[in-house]
PDB file of C-alpha atoms in Angstrom:
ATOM      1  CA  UNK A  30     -34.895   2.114  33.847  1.00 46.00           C
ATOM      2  CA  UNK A  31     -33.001  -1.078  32.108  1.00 54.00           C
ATOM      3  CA  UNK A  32     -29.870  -0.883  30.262  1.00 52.00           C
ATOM      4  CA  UNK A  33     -28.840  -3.899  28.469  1.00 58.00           C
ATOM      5  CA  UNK A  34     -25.362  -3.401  27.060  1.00 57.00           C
ATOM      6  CA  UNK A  35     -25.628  -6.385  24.381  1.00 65.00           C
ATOM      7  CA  UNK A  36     -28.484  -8.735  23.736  1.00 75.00           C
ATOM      8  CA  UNK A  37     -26.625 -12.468  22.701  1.00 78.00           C
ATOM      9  CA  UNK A  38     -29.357 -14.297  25.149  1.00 82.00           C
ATOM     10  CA  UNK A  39     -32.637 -12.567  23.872  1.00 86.00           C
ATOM     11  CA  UNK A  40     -30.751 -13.176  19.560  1.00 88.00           C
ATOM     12  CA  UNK A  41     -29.736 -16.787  20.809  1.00 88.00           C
ATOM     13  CA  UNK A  42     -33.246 -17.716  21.767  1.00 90.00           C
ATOM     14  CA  UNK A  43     -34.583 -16.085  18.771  1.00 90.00           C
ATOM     15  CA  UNK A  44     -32.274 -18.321  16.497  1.00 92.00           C
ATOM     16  CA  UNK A  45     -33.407 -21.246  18.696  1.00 92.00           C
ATOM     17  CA  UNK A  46     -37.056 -20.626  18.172  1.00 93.00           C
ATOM     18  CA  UNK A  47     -37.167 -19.929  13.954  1.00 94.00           C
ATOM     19  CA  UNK A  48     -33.653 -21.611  12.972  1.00 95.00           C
ATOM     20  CA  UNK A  49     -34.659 -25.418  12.686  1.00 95.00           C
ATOM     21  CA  UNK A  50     -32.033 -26.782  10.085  1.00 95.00           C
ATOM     22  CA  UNK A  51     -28.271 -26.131   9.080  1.00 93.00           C
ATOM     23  CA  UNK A  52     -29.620 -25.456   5.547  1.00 94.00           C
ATOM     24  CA  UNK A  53     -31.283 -22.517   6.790  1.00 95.00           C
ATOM     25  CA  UNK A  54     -27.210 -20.757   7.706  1.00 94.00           C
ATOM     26  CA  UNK A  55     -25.684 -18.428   7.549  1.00 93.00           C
ATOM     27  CA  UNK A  56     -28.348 -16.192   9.239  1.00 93.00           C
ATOM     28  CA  UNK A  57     -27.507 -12.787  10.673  1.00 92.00           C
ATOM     29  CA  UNK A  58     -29.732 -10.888  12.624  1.00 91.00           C
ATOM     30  CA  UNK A  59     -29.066  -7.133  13.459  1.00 89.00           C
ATOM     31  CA  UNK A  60     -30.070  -4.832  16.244  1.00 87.00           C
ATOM     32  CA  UNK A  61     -29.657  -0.846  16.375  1.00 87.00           C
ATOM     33  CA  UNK A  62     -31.079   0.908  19.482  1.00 84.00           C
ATOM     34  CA  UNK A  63     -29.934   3.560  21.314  1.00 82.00           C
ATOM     35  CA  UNK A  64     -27.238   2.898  23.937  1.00 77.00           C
ATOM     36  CA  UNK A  65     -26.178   4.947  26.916  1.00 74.00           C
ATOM     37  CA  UNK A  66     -22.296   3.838  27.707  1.00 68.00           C
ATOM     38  CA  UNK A  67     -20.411   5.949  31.632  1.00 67.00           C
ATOM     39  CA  UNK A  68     -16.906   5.930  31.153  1.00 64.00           C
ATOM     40  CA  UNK A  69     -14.921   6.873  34.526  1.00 63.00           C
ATOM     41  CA  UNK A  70     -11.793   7.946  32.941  1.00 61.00           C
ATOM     42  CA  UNK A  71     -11.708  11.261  31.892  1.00 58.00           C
ATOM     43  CA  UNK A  72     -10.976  12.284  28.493  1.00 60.00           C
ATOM     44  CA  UNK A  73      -9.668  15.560  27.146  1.00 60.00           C
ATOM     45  CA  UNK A  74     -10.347  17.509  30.687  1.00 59.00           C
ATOM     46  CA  UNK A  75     -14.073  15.618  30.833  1.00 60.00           C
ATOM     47  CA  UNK A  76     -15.535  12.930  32.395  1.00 58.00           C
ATOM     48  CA  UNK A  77     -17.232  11.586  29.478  1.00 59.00           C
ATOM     49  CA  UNK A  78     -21.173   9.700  29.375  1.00 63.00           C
ATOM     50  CA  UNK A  79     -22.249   8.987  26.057  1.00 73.00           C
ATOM     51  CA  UNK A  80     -25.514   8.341  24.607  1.00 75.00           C
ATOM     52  CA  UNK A  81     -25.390   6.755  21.235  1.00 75.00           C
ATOM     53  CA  UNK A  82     -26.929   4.392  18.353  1.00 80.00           C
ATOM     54  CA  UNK A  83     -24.780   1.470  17.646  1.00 80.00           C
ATOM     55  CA  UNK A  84     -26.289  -1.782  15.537  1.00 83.00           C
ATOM     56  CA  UNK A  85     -25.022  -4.723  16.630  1.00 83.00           C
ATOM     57  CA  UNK A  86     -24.968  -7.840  13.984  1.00 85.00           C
ATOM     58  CA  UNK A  87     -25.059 -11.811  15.149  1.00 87.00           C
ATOM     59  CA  UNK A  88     -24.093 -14.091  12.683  1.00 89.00           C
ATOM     60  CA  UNK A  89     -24.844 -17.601  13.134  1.00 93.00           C
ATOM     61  CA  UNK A  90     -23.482 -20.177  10.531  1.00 93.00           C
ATOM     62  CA  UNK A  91     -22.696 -24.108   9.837  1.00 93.00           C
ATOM     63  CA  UNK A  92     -19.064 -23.426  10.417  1.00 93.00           C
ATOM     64  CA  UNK A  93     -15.581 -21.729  11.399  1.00 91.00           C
ATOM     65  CA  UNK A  94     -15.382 -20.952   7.649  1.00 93.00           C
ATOM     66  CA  UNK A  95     -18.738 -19.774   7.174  1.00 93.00           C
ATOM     67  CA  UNK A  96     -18.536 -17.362  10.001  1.00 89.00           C
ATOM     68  CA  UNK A  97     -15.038 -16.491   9.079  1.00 91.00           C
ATOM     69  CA  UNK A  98     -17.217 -15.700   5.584  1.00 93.00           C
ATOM     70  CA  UNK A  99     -19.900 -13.736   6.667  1.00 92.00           C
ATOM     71  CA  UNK A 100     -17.599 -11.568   8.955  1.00 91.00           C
ATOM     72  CA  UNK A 101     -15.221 -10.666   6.048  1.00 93.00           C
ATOM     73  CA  UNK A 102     -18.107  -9.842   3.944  1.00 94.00           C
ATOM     74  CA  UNK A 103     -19.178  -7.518   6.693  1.00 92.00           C
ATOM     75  CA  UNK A 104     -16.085  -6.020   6.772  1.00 92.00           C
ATOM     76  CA  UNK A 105     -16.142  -5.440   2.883  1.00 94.00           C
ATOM     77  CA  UNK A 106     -19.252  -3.697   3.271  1.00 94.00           C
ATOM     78  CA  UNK A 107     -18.607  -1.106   6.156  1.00 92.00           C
ATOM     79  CA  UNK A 108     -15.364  -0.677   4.146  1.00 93.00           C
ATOM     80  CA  UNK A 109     -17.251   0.947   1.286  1.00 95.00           C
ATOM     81  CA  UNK A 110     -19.509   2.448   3.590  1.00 94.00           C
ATOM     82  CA  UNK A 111     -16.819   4.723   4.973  1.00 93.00           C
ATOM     83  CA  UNK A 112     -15.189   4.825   1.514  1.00 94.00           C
ATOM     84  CA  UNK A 113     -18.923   6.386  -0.279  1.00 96.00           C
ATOM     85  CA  UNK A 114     -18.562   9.236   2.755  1.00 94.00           C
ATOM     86  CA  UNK A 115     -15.237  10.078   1.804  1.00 94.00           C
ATOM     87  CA  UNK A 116     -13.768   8.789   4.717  1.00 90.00           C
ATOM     88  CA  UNK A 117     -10.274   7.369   4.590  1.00 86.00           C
ATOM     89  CA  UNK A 118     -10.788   4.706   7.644  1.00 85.00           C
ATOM     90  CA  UNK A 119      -7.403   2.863   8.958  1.00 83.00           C
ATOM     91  CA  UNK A 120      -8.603  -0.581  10.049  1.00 85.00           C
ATOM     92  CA  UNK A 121      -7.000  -1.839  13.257  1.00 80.00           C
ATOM     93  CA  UNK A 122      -7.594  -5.011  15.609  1.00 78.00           C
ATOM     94  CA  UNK A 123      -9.457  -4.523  18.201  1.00 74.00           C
ATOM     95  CA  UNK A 124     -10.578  -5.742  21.782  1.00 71.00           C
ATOM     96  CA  UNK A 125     -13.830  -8.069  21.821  1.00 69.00           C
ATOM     97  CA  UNK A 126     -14.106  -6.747  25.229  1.00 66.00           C
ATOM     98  CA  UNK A 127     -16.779  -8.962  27.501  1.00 66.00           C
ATOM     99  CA  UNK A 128     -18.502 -10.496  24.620  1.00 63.00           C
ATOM    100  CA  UNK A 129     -15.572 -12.311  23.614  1.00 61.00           C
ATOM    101  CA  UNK A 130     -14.967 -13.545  20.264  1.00 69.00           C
ATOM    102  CA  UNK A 131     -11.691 -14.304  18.306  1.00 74.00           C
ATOM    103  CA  UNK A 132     -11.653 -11.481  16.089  1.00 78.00           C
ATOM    104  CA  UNK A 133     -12.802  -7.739  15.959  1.00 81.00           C
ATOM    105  CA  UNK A 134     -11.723  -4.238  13.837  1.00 82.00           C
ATOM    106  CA  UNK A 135     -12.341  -0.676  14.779  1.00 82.00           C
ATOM    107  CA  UNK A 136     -12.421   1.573  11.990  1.00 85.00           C
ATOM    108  CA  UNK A 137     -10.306   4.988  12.884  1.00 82.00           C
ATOM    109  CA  UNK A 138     -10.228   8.214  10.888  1.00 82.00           C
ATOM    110  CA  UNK A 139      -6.897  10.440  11.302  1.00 79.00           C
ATOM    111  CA  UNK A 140      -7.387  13.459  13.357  1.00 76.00           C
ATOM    112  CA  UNK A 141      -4.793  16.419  14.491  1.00 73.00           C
ATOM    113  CA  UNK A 142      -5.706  14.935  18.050  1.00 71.00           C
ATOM    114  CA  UNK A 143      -7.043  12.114  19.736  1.00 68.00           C
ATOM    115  CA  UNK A 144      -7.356   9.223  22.372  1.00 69.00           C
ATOM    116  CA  UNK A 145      -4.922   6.857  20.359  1.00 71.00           C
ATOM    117  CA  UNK A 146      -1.909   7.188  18.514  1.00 75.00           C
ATOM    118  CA  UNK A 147      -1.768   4.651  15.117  1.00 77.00           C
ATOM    119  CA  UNK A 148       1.461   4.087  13.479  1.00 76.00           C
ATOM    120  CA  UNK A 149       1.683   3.257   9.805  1.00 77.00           C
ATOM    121  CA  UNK A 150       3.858   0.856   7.977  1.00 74.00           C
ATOM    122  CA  UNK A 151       3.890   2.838   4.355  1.00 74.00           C
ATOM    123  CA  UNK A 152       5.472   0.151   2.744  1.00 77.00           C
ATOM    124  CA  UNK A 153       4.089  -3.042   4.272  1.00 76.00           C
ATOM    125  CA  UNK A 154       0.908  -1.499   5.170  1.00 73.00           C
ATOM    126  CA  UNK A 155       1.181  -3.290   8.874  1.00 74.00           C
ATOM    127  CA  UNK A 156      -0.871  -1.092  11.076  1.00 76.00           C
ATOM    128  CA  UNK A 157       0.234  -0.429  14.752  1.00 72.00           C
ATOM    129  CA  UNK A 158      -2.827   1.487  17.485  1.00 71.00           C
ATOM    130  CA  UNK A 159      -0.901   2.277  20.553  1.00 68.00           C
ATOM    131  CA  UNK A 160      -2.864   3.998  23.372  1.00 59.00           C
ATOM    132  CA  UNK A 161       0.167   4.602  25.129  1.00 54.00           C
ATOM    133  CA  UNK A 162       2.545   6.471  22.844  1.00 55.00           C
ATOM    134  CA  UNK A 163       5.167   4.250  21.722  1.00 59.00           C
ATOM    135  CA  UNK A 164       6.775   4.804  19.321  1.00 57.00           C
ATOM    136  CA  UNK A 165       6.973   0.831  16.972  1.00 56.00           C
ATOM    137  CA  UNK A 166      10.866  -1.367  17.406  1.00 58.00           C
ATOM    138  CA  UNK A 167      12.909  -0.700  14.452  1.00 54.00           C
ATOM    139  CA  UNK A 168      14.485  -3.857  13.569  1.00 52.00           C
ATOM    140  CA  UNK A 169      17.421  -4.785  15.685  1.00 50.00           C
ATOM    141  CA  UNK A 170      14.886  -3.806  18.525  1.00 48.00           C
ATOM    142  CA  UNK A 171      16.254  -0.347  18.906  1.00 44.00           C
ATOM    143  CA  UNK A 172      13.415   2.423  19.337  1.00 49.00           C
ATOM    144  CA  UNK A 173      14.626   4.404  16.730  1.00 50.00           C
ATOM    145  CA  UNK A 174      12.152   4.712  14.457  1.00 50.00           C
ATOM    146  CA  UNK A 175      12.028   3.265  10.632  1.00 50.00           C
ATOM    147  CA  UNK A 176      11.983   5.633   7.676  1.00 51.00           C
ATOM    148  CA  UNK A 177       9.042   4.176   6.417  1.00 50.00           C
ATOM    149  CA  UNK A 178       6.579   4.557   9.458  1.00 49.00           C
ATOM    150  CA  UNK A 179       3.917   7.077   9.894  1.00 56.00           C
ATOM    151  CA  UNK A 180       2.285   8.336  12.762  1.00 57.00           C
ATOM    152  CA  UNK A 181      -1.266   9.650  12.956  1.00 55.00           C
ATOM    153  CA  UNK A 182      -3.688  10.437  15.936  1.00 54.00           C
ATOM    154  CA  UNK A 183      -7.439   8.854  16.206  1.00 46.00           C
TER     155      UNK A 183
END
């Protein structure tokens, strides 16, 4: 058996092969299979191994600003995605992890308990994830906390 956790190579050489002209970008290509992901940590009591389906989406364009584009527009749409299932998603950065990259979001739904807590600016709408606990710097730097934070558990 052969796991392969991400496939840039195999979508690269595809690109290479049928992509013969700038005029043919932007160009994204998509991939959903099944993935299997082992997880030493425990979680909740559990050691946790996870089968799931994830699609993965490579985007190949003529420039910084045409990727920068294409992943906003990607955004947009798993936005309303989330949004038609009556989900009320809190977007946060997020790791890029081995793959790399310069930007990446997770989309996290409030829950009365979970691996991360996510702090909530109500009036800016700045969004803090902290998988440690702590609690966001009020303004002189102090840890008490602002009125206008909120605090809810993905």
């Amino acid at each position: 058996m052969c796991l392969g956790p991400t496939h840039e190579e195999i979508i690269t050489d595809l690109a290479k092969h049928f992509i013969k002209s700038y005029r043919q970008l932007p160009v994204t290509l998509y991939q959903i299979q099944t993935k299997f992901r082992d997880e030493i940590r425990t979680r909740f009591g559990i050691v946790r191994a996870c089968e799931f389906i994830m699609k993965d989406a490579y985007s190949f364009d003529r420039n910084e600003e045409g990727l920068r584009k294409n992943y906003d527009l990607q955004l947009q749409a798993y936005t309303k995605i989330f949004k038609r299932c009556g989900l009320d998603v809190i977007i946060v950065s997020a790791d890029s992890g081995a793959m790399g990259g310069s930007v990446s979001h997770e989309f996290l739904v409030a829950a009365p308990i979970g691996e991360d807590t996510v702090w909530i600016n109500k009036k800016d709408g700045q969004v803090i994830r902290d998988q440690e606990g702590k609690v966001p710097q009020g303004p002189t730097g102090s840890a008490k906390l602002p009125l206008n934070w909120a605090m809810f558990f993905n």
